[in-house]
């Protein structure tokens, strides 16, 4: 196992328009200091455990990829418990580009730079063993050859059920899919369902308890045919449609769930692509927009809504800021919003470490945020921020 360096410090954040506020932050960085290792490009947080993808790491060849498990110690620090590499490791697999975590199970997907027509991307399950080791225990494959391209673009995991997105292609007419896998009584993972829809359905997915949201961005910027589909798992384990939100024109859609509320990030929305983030709630038989989150200062081409997270009375939205008179944004930050009732959300804090790659991936559980920083020019990192 490679050593992993862990730095813990206190970061002073700016509580805009009120006063400075402190938040505790841990920075996690891999011992692999290669620029572009994309450590932290995908993140998952499940209580006392973290899963971080490093899809650009040269684990067995250039861009072969890896993933890392971290566990929380009694003193609150997170330390590396395992480094996960695919058993069929190969260069240009980008293993770790999508990750999900549930208890003692980790689901990790690869993504080739050039998708082949005959071999799907590896989507692997790892499980924690009795002695604390993590072992690869299953490989998930699409049950239909038409879903090979795009398979593994997004993943989700909840106990004994794993979900894998296969993004559709409107140009070729190939529909998108979400494949559902369950572990049977003999310990074998089998495909039990396939949820499909036309367009780019399957580009992103998020699982919250018995609810599943699947994004289907438009094929081209500006076309009003993007949507977010919602499904609910019934008592028999069958996924039933629970409404959809239509009319999105954004080729980049991010989504987060918390109970019967959903946060949708639209990074290309608004005048001069400043971006937007919207809260929806399930009311009666449909999803109703109840709030729009906006930064106190909006920036042209700010991509506000690139990544989002939602938990209780806190929401995270990633976007760019501080153009400094340049024709492009150079600094990515994470905006923290707090709710004051069901429909009133206000910006509370901006988390800014001065990085263009900060906020590429987000997760949030209560007042604990997990934020990835992964770019092409520097080695990646992840930050655990405890918000007040």
Short mmCIF file of C-alpha atoms in Angstrom, two decimals:
data_model
loop_
_atom_site.label_atom_id
_atom_site.label_comp_id
_atom_site.label_asym_id
_atom_site.label_seq_id
_atom_site.Cartn_x
_atom_site.Cartn_y
_atom_site.Cartn_z
CA UNK A 1 0.00 0.00 0.00
CA UNK A 2 1.36 3.43 -0.90
CA UNK A 3 1.72 5.94 1.90
CA UNK A 4 -0.78 8.76 1.79
CA UNK A 5 -0.05 12.14 3.24
CA UNK A 6 -2.79 13.79 5.28
CA UNK A 7 -2.76 17.43 6.27
CA UNK A 8 -5.20 18.88 8.74
CA UNK A 9 -5.63 22.58 9.30
CA UNK A 10 -8.22 25.28 9.87
CA UNK A 11 -9.33 27.37 6.93
CA UNK A 12 -10.87 30.78 7.44
CA UNK A 13 -13.77 31.19 5.05
CA UNK A 14 -15.51 34.43 4.23
CA UNK A 15 -19.14 34.67 5.27
CA UNK A 16 -20.15 37.24 2.71
CA UNK A 17 -21.90 40.37 3.92
CA UNK A 18 -21.75 39.31 7.56
CA UNK A 19 -18.43 38.31 9.16
CA UNK A 20 -15.58 35.80 8.93
CA UNK A 21 -16.42 32.26 9.98
CA UNK A 22 -14.20 29.27 10.61
CA UNK A 23 -14.62 25.78 9.21
CA UNK A 24 -12.46 22.79 9.90
CA UNK A 25 -10.88 21.27 6.81
CA UNK A 26 -8.74 18.23 6.11
CA UNK A 27 -6.73 18.01 2.92
CA UNK A 28 -6.09 14.52 1.57
CA UNK A 29 -3.44 14.01 -1.09
CA UNK A 30 -2.06 10.80 -2.55
CA UNK A 31 1.64 10.01 -2.47
CA UNK A 32 1.43 10.00 -6.27
CA UNK A 33 2.38 13.60 -7.04
CA UNK A 34 2.07 13.28 -10.81
CA UNK A 35 0.27 16.19 -12.44
CA UNK A 36 -3.05 15.14 -13.93
CA UNK A 37 -3.53 12.02 -11.80
CA UNK A 38 -7.13 13.23 -11.28
CA UNK A 39 -7.11 12.10 -7.67
CA UNK A 40 -10.43 13.43 -6.32
CA UNK A 41 -12.15 13.69 -9.71
CA UNK A 42 -14.86 11.40 -8.31
CA UNK A 43 -15.81 11.27 -4.62
CA UNK A 44 -18.22 9.36 -2.39
CA UNK A 45 -18.87 9.77 1.33
CA UNK A 46 -20.61 7.21 3.51
CA UNK A 47 -20.40 7.99 7.20
CA UNK A 48 -16.98 6.98 8.48
CA UNK A 49 -15.58 6.09 5.06
CA UNK A 50 -14.54 7.93 1.87
CA UNK A 51 -13.94 6.70 -1.67
CA UNK A 52 -11.85 8.80 -4.06
CA UNK A 53 -11.24 8.11 -7.73
CA UNK A 54 -7.86 8.82 -9.35
CA UNK A 55 -8.68 8.13 -12.99
CA UNK A 56 -5.45 9.59 -14.38
CA UNK A 57 -3.05 7.67 -12.16
CA UNK A 58 -0.45 5.56 -13.97
CA UNK A 59 -1.15 2.49 -11.82
CA UNK A 60 -0.12 0.00 -14.52
CA UNK A 61 0.24 2.32 -17.49
CA UNK A 62 -0.65 5.84 -18.52
CA UNK A 63 -4.14 6.84 -17.35
CA UNK A 64 -4.86 3.32 -16.08
CA UNK A 65 -6.46 4.77 -12.95
CA UNK A 66 -7.02 3.73 -9.34
CA UNK A 67 -9.31 4.43 -6.39
CA UNK A 68 -8.65 4.97 -2.69
CA UNK A 69 -10.57 4.09 0.46
CA UNK A 70 -10.16 6.25 3.56
CA UNK A 71 -11.51 5.50 7.02
CA UNK A 72 -12.08 7.83 9.93
CA UNK A 73 -10.02 7.29 13.05
CA UNK A 74 -11.09 7.99 16.62
CA UNK A 75 -9.40 11.41 16.50
CA UNK A 76 -11.48 12.39 13.47
CA UNK A 77 -8.65 12.13 10.94
CA UNK A 78 -9.12 10.12 7.75
CA UNK A 79 -6.33 7.74 6.79
CA UNK A 80 -5.82 5.54 3.76
CA UNK A 81 -7.20 2.02 4.23
CA UNK A 82 -6.83 0.65 0.70
CA UNK A 83 -5.69 1.43 -2.83
CA UNK A 84 -7.93 -0.29 -5.39
CA UNK A 85 -6.79 -1.23 -8.89
CA UNK A 86 -8.68 -3.31 -11.44
CA UNK A 87 -7.55 -6.93 -11.74
CA UNK A 88 -7.43 -6.44 -15.52
CA UNK A 89 -5.54 -3.19 -15.23
CA UNK A 90 -4.62 -1.54 -18.54
CA UNK A 91 -3.44 1.82 -19.82
CA UNK A 92 -6.02 4.41 -20.92
CA UNK A 93 -8.83 2.79 -18.91
CA UNK A 94 -9.37 5.84 -16.64
CA UNK A 95 -10.48 3.51 -13.85
CA UNK A 96 -12.01 5.58 -11.04
CA UNK A 97 -13.75 8.18 -13.17
CA UNK A 98 -17.06 7.31 -11.43
CA UNK A 99 -17.42 5.88 -7.91
CA UNK A 100 -20.11 4.94 -5.38
CA UNK A 101 -19.88 3.72 -1.80
CA UNK A 102 -22.31 1.92 0.51
CA UNK A 103 -21.08 0.38 3.74
CA UNK A 104 -18.53 -2.33 2.96
CA UNK A 105 -19.12 -2.13 -0.81
CA UNK A 106 -17.43 0.12 -3.37
CA UNK A 107 -18.50 0.44 -7.01
CA UNK A 108 -15.91 1.83 -9.44
CA UNK A 109 -16.19 2.45 -13.18
CA UNK A 110 -13.65 3.02 -15.93
CA UNK A 111 -13.98 5.15 -19.04
CA UNK A 112 -11.79 4.74 -22.09
CA UNK A 113 -10.68 7.78 -24.04
CA UNK A 114 -12.07 6.08 -27.15
CA UNK A 115 -15.04 3.76 -26.64
CA UNK A 116 -14.92 0.48 -28.51
CA UNK A 117 -17.89 -1.26 -30.05
CA UNK A 118 -17.21 -4.70 -28.65
CA UNK A 119 -15.87 -4.34 -25.10
CA UNK A 120 -17.72 -2.46 -22.35
CA UNK A 121 -15.98 -0.31 -19.77
CA UNK A 122 -15.11 -2.29 -16.64
CA UNK A 123 -17.45 -1.59 -13.72
CA UNK A 124 -16.13 -3.40 -10.67
CA UNK A 125 -17.40 -4.15 -7.18
CA UNK A 126 -14.97 -4.28 -4.28
CA UNK A 127 -15.90 -5.54 -0.83
CA UNK A 128 -14.25 -5.15 2.55
CA UNK A 129 -13.17 -8.52 3.93
CA UNK A 130 -13.23 -9.71 7.53
CA UNK A 131 -9.53 -8.93 7.93
CA UNK A 132 -9.99 -5.35 6.70
CA UNK A 133 -8.68 -5.91 3.17
CA UNK A 134 -10.67 -4.76 0.14
CA UNK A 135 -11.04 -7.34 -2.62
CA UNK A 136 -12.52 -7.19 -6.12
CA UNK A 137 -15.54 -9.51 -5.97
CA UNK A 138 -17.59 -8.86 -9.12
CA UNK A 139 -17.59 -7.26 -12.56
CA UNK A 140 -20.85 -5.83 -13.84
CA UNK A 141 -21.59 -6.12 -17.56
CA UNK A 142 -24.44 -4.77 -19.69
CA UNK A 143 -27.07 -7.33 -20.58
CA UNK A 144 -27.48 -5.89 -24.06
CA UNK A 145 -24.84 -5.21 -26.75
CA UNK A 146 -26.44 -1.90 -27.71
CA UNK A 147 -25.43 -0.43 -24.33
CA UNK A 148 -21.71 -1.16 -24.56
CA UNK A 149 -20.82 2.37 -25.66
CA UNK A 150 -21.24 4.73 -22.73
CA UNK A 151 -21.64 1.95 -20.16
CA UNK A 152 -20.26 3.06 -16.79
CA UNK A 153 -20.54 6.80 -17.36
CA UNK A 154 -22.29 7.02 -13.96
CA UNK A 155 -22.80 4.63 -11.04
CA UNK A 156 -24.81 4.41 -7.81
CA UNK A 157 -24.90 1.93 -4.96
CA UNK A 158 -27.29 1.17 -2.11
CA UNK A 159 -26.72 -1.94 -0.05
CA UNK A 160 -27.30 -5.01 -2.22
CA UNK A 161 -28.33 -3.00 -5.28
CA UNK A 162 -25.95 -1.42 -7.82
CA UNK A 163 -26.91 0.84 -10.72
CA UNK A 164 -24.87 1.66 -13.82
CA UNK A 165 -25.67 4.35 -16.38
CA UNK A 166 -25.11 3.87 -20.12
CA UNK A 167 -25.53 7.25 -21.81
CA UNK A 168 -27.62 7.27 -24.96
CA UNK A 169 -26.62 8.80 -28.30
CA UNK A 170 -29.34 10.81 -30.08
CA UNK A 171 -27.29 11.04 -33.28
CA UNK A 172 -27.27 7.28 -33.79
CA UNK A 173 -30.68 6.74 -32.24
CA UNK A 174 -29.26 4.54 -29.48
CA UNK A 175 -31.35 5.01 -26.30
CA UNK A 176 -29.83 5.47 -22.89
CA UNK A 177 -30.17 2.99 -20.05
CA UNK A 178 -29.72 2.44 -16.36
CA UNK A 179 -28.89 -1.17 -15.50
CA UNK A 180 -29.94 -2.49 -12.10
CA UNK A 181 -27.96 -5.31 -10.45
CA UNK A 182 -28.75 -7.18 -7.26
CA UNK A 183 -26.86 -9.77 -5.25
CA UNK A 184 -28.71 -13.05 -4.86
CA UNK A 185 -28.67 -15.49 -1.97
CA UNK A 186 -25.56 -17.20 -3.35
CA UNK A 187 -23.61 -13.94 -3.42
CA UNK A 188 -23.76 -13.51 -7.21
CA UNK A 189 -24.56 -10.13 -8.73
CA UNK A 190 -27.17 -10.38 -11.49
CA UNK A 191 -28.90 -7.84 -13.70
CA UNK A 192 -32.51 -7.62 -12.54
CA UNK A 193 -33.82 -4.61 -14.47
CA UNK A 194 -33.09 -2.12 -17.20
CA UNK A 195 -34.59 1.37 -17.24
CA UNK A 196 -34.45 3.09 -20.62
CA UNK A 197 -35.39 6.31 -22.39
CA UNK A 198 -34.36 8.08 -25.60
CA UNK A 199 -31.76 10.83 -25.90
CA UNK A 200 -28.78 11.13 -23.57
CA UNK A 201 -30.64 9.36 -20.77
CA UNK A 202 -28.17 7.79 -18.32
CA UNK A 203 -25.55 10.54 -18.49
CA UNK A 204 -25.80 11.02 -14.73
CA UNK A 205 -27.61 9.36 -11.86
CA UNK A 206 -27.99 9.75 -8.13
CA UNK A 207 -29.57 7.35 -5.67
CA UNK A 208 -31.18 8.48 -2.41
CA UNK A 209 -32.82 5.68 -0.47
CA UNK A 210 -35.65 4.38 -2.65
CA UNK A 211 -35.47 7.26 -5.12
CA UNK A 212 -33.39 7.49 -8.28
CA UNK A 213 -32.79 10.54 -10.48
CA UNK A 214 -31.38 10.12 -14.00
CA UNK A 215 -30.23 13.01 -16.16
CA UNK A 216 -30.77 13.24 -19.91
CA UNK A 217 -29.11 16.45 -21.14
CA UNK A 218 -30.01 17.74 -24.61
CA UNK A 219 -27.95 16.54 -27.54
CA UNK A 220 -26.95 20.10 -28.39
CA UNK A 221 -26.67 23.29 -26.39
CA UNK A 222 -29.86 25.33 -26.51
CA UNK A 223 -32.28 22.58 -27.50
CA UNK A 224 -35.10 22.40 -24.91
CA UNK A 225 -35.21 18.60 -24.80
CA UNK A 226 -33.12 17.93 -21.70
CA UNK A 227 -34.80 16.28 -18.71
CA UNK A 228 -34.35 14.76 -15.28
CA UNK A 229 -36.26 11.49 -14.77
CA UNK A 230 -37.20 10.32 -11.28
CA UNK A 231 -38.02 6.75 -10.21
CA UNK A 232 -39.09 5.23 -6.93
CA UNK A 233 -38.51 1.66 -5.77
CA UNK A 234 -41.71 0.02 -4.51
CA UNK A 235 -42.11 -2.65 -1.83
CA UNK A 236 -41.52 -5.38 -4.42
CA UNK A 237 -38.20 -3.81 -5.46
CA UNK A 238 -39.49 -2.57 -8.83
CA UNK A 239 -38.52 0.89 -10.04
CA UNK A 240 -41.59 2.95 -10.93
CA UNK A 241 -41.64 6.34 -12.68
CA UNK A 242 -42.15 9.25 -10.29
CA UNK A 243 -42.39 12.21 -12.61
CA UNK A 244 -39.84 14.11 -14.65
CA UNK A 245 -38.66 17.67 -15.10
CA UNK A 246 -38.46 18.80 -18.73
CA UNK A 247 -37.26 21.76 -20.72
CA UNK A 248 -33.57 21.89 -19.80
CA UNK A 249 -31.33 23.42 -22.47
CA UNK A 250 -28.08 22.70 -20.66
CA UNK A 251 -25.66 20.08 -21.96
CA UNK A 252 -24.29 19.85 -18.42
CA UNK A 253 -26.79 18.84 -15.77
CA UNK A 254 -25.88 17.98 -12.17
CA UNK A 255 -28.36 16.57 -9.68
CA UNK A 256 -28.52 15.82 -5.95
CA UNK A 257 -31.25 14.27 -3.79
CA UNK A 258 -32.33 14.66 -0.17
CA UNK A 259 -35.62 13.05 0.77
CA UNK A 260 -38.36 14.50 -1.44
CA UNK A 261 -36.20 17.42 -2.52
CA UNK A 262 -33.92 17.61 -5.51
CA UNK A 263 -31.21 20.11 -6.48
CA UNK A 264 -30.47 20.52 -10.19
CA UNK A 265 -27.36 22.36 -11.37
CA UNK A 266 -27.44 23.97 -14.82
CA UNK A 267 -23.93 25.16 -15.58
CA UNK A 268 -24.78 26.72 -18.96
CA UNK A 269 -28.03 28.43 -17.99
CA UNK A 270 -28.93 32.09 -17.96
CA UNK A 271 -27.53 35.17 -19.63
CA UNK A 272 -23.95 34.68 -20.78
CA UNK A 273 -23.94 31.18 -19.28
CA UNK A 274 -23.68 32.33 -15.69
CA UNK A 275 -25.33 29.09 -14.56
CA UNK A 276 -28.13 28.28 -12.15
CA UNK A 277 -29.14 25.85 -9.42
CA UNK A 278 -32.77 25.06 -8.61
CA UNK A 279 -34.51 23.28 -5.74
CA UNK A 280 -37.48 21.05 -6.62
CA UNK A 281 -39.91 19.39 -4.22
CA UNK A 282 -42.39 16.57 -4.78
CA UNK A 283 -45.83 18.09 -4.29
CA UNK A 284 -48.88 16.00 -5.05
CA UNK A 285 -48.12 14.26 -8.32
CA UNK A 286 -45.35 16.42 -9.73
CA UNK A 287 -42.01 18.08 -9.07
CA UNK A 288 -42.35 21.79 -8.33
CA UNK A 289 -39.53 24.31 -8.34
CA UNK A 290 -39.51 25.91 -4.90
CA UNK A 291 -36.29 27.92 -4.92
CA UNK A 292 -33.52 29.19 -7.17
CA UNK A 293 -30.01 29.43 -5.71
CA UNK A 294 -27.93 32.35 -6.94
CA UNK A 295 -24.48 33.60 -5.92
CA UNK A 296 -24.29 37.07 -4.45
CA UNK A 297 -22.02 37.98 -7.35
CA UNK A 298 -22.70 36.24 -10.66
CA UNK A 299 -19.95 35.94 -13.28
CA UNK A 300 -20.30 35.64 -17.03
CA UNK A 301 -19.48 32.08 -18.13
CA UNK A 302 -19.24 31.28 -14.41
CA UNK A 303 -20.58 27.73 -14.83
CA UNK A 304 -22.45 28.01 -11.53
CA UNK A 305 -24.04 24.58 -11.05
CA UNK A 306 -21.20 22.48 -12.48
CA UNK A 307 -21.50 20.19 -9.44
CA UNK A 308 -24.08 20.16 -6.64
CA UNK A 309 -24.80 18.46 -3.31
CA UNK A 310 -27.77 18.64 -0.92
CA UNK A 311 -28.28 17.51 2.67
CA UNK A 312 -30.77 18.87 5.19
CA UNK A 313 -30.55 22.65 5.38
CA UNK A 314 -27.29 22.95 3.43
CA UNK A 315 -26.57 22.91 -0.30
CA UNK A 316 -23.27 23.08 -2.19
CA UNK A 317 -22.88 24.49 -5.69
CA UNK A 318 -19.59 24.67 -7.61
CA UNK A 319 -18.80 27.50 -10.00
CA UNK A 320 -16.11 29.88 -11.17
CA UNK A 321 -15.30 33.35 -9.90
CA UNK A 322 -12.59 36.06 -9.90
CA UNK A 323 -11.99 36.77 -13.56
CA UNK A 324 -9.40 39.44 -12.69
CA UNK A 325 -9.94 41.23 -16.03
CA UNK A 326 -9.05 38.10 -18.00
CA UNK A 327 -11.31 36.79 -20.78
CA UNK A 328 -11.87 33.54 -18.90
CA UNK A 329 -12.56 32.44 -15.33
CA UNK A 330 -9.53 31.25 -13.43
CA UNK A 331 -10.76 30.34 -9.97
CA UNK A 332 -13.33 27.68 -9.08
CA UNK A 333 -15.08 27.85 -5.72
CA UNK A 334 -17.83 26.06 -3.81
CA UNK A 335 -20.79 28.16 -2.68
CA UNK A 336 -22.52 27.08 0.53
CA UNK A 337 -26.24 27.86 0.85
CA UNK A 338 -28.45 27.49 3.91
CA UNK A 339 -32.23 27.21 4.00
CA UNK A 340 -34.47 29.41 6.10
CA UNK A 341 -37.75 27.58 5.66
CA UNK A 342 -38.95 25.51 2.75
CA UNK A 343 -38.41 28.06 -0.01
CA UNK A 344 -35.83 30.56 1.23
CA UNK A 345 -32.18 29.77 0.60
CA UNK A 346 -29.33 32.21 1.16
CA UNK A 347 -25.65 32.10 0.37
CA UNK A 348 -23.73 31.65 3.62
CA UNK A 349 -20.13 30.98 2.65
CA UNK A 350 -17.79 30.65 -0.28
CA UNK A 351 -15.10 27.98 0.04
CA UNK A 352 -12.16 29.20 -2.02
CA UNK A 353 -8.68 27.64 -1.99
CA UNK A 354 -7.45 29.51 -5.08
CA UNK A 355 -7.58 26.60 -7.51
CA UNK A 356 -9.07 26.22 -10.98
CA UNK A 357 -9.79 22.53 -10.30
CA UNK A 358 -11.50 22.85 -6.91
CA UNK A 359 -15.09 21.60 -6.69
CA UNK A 360 -14.93 19.18 -9.59
CA UNK A 361 -16.84 16.64 -7.45
CA UNK A 362 -19.00 17.12 -4.36
CA UNK A 363 -20.70 15.08 -1.65
CA UNK A 364 -22.46 16.27 1.48
CA UNK A 365 -23.76 14.56 4.61
CA UNK A 366 -25.30 16.93 7.14
CA UNK A 367 -22.65 19.57 7.85
CA UNK A 368 -19.74 17.54 6.46
CA UNK A 369 -18.73 18.21 2.86
CA UNK A 370 -16.35 16.21 0.66
CA UNK A 371 -14.87 18.26 -2.18
CA UNK A 372 -12.60 17.03 -4.96
CA UNK A 373 -9.84 19.04 -6.63
CA UNK A 374 -8.60 17.44 -9.85
CA UNK A 375 -7.07 19.17 -12.85
CA UNK A 376 -4.56 18.51 -15.60
CA UNK A 377 -1.75 20.75 -14.36
CA UNK A 378 -1.39 19.60 -10.73
CA UNK A 379 -1.80 16.39 -8.71
CA UNK A 380 -5.31 16.03 -7.33
CA UNK A 381 -6.57 16.29 -3.76
CA UNK A 382 -9.75 16.06 -1.70
CA UNK A 383 -11.00 18.21 1.15
CA UNK A 384 -13.24 17.31 4.07
CA UNK A 385 -14.93 20.48 5.29
CA UNK A 386 -17.03 20.61 8.44
CA UNK A 387 -19.41 23.51 8.06
CA UNK A 388 -20.88 25.58 10.88
#
